[in-house]
Coordinates of C-alpha atoms in Angstrom, one line a residue:
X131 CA 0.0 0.0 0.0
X132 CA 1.5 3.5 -1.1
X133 CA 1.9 5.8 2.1
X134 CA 3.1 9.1 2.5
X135 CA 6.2 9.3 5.0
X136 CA 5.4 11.4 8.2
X137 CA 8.9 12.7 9.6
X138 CA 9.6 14.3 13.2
X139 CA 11.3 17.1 14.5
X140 CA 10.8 17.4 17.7
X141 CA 7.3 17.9 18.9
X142 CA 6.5 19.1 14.9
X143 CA 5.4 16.4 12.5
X144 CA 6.5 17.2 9.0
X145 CA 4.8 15.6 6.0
X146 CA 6.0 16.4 2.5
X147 CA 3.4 15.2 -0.3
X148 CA 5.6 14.5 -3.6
X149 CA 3.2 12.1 -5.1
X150 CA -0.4 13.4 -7.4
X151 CA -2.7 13.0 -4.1
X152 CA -5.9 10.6 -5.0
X153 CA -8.7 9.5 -2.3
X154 CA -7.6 6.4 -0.7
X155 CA -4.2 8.0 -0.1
X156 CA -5.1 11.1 1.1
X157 CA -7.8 8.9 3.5
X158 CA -4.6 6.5 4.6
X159 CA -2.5 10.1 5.0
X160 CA -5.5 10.9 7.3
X161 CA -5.0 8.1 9.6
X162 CA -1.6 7.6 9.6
X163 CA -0.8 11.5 10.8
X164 CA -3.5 10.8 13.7
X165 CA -1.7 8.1 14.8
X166 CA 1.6 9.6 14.7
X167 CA 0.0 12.7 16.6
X168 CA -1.0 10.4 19.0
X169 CA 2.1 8.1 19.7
X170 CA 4.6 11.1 19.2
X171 CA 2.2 13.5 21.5
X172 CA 3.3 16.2 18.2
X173 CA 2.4 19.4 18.6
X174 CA 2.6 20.9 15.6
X175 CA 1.8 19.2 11.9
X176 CA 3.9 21.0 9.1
X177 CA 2.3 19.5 5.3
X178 CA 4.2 21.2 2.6
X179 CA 2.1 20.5 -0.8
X180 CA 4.4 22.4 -3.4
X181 CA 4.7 19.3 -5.7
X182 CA 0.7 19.1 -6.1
X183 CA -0.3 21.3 -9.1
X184 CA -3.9 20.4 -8.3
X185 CA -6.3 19.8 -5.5
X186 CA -9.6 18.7 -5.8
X187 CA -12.9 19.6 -3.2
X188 CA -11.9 16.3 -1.9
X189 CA -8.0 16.9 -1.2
X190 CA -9.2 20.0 0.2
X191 CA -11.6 19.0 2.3
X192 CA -9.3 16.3 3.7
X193 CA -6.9 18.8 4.6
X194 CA -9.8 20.6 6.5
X195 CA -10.1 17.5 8.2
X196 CA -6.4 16.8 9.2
X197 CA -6.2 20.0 10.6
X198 CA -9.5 19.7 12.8
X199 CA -8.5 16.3 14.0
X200 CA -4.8 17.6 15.2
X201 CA -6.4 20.2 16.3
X202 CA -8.5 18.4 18.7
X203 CA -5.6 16.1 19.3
X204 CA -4.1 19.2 21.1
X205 CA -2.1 20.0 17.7
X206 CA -1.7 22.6 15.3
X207 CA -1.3 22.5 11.4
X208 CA 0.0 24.6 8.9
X209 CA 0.3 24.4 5.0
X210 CA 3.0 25.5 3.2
X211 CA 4.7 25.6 -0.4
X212 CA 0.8 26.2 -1.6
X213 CA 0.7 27.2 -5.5
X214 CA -0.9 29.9 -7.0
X215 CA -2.7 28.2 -9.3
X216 CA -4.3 25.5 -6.1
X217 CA -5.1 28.5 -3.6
X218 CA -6.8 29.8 -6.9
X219 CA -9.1 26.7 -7.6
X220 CA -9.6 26.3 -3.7
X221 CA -11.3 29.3 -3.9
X222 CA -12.9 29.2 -6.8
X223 CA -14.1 25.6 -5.4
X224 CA -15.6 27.7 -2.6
X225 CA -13.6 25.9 0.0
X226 CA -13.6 27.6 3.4
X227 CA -10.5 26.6 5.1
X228 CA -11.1 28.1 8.3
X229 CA -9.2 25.7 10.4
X230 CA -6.2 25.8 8.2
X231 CA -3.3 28.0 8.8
X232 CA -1.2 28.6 5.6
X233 CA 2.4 29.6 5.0
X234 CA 4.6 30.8 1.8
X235 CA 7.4 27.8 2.7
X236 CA 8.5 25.3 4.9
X237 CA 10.9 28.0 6.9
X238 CA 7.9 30.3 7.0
X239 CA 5.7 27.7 8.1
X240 CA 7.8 26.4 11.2
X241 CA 8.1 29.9 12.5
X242 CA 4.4 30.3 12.7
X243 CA 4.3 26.4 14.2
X244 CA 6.8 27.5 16.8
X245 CA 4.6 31.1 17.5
X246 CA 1.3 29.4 18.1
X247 CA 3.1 27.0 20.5
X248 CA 4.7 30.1 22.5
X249 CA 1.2 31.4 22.7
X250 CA -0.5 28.1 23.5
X251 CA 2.0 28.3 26.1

């Protein structure tokens, strides 16, 4: 079964998503960063998606869901390497990713990991 590998640093989870994203895969992600949240007691989940040229209502909304779930797991998420032309159809899809915090990149991204857990704090 194709899987996406979760690395940790520290108390942040990193997952970087270099493979076109389809359902099951994106379902498997799903439960494979819960568990890790849950073993590693993570508490931050960095996803950088700059290899995906496209994300479908789907992919989005299971990135809506990763980050509620860590969020209720007592962890926060943030996106990062997003392209222009995905933040364009995510919005054209109507997709209201309230839960999700975004960054430009990766160093970007842990900055704002690493402020939310000073203020969490």
């Amino acid at each position: 079964m194709e899987r996406i590998p979760i690395l940790q640093m520290g108390d942040i989870l990193l997952v970087t998503i270099q493979v076109d994203m389809h359902d099951q895969l994106a379902l498997t992600l799903q439960d494979d960063l819960t568990e890790r949240i849950r073993a590693t007691s993570a508490r931050g989940v960095l996803i950088e998606i700059s290899a995906l040229d496209i994300v479908d209502s789907f992919i989005g909304r299971m990135i809506d869901t990763i980050s509620a779930l860590a969020r209720i797991m007592d962890a926060r998420t943030v996106v990062v390497g997003m392209q222009p032309a995905v933040a364009i159809t995510l919005v054209e899809l109507g997709l209201n990713l309230a839960g999700v915090r975004t960054a430009l990149n990766v160093d970007r991204g842990m900055k704002l990991l690493q402020q939310i857990g000073d203020t969490d704090a």
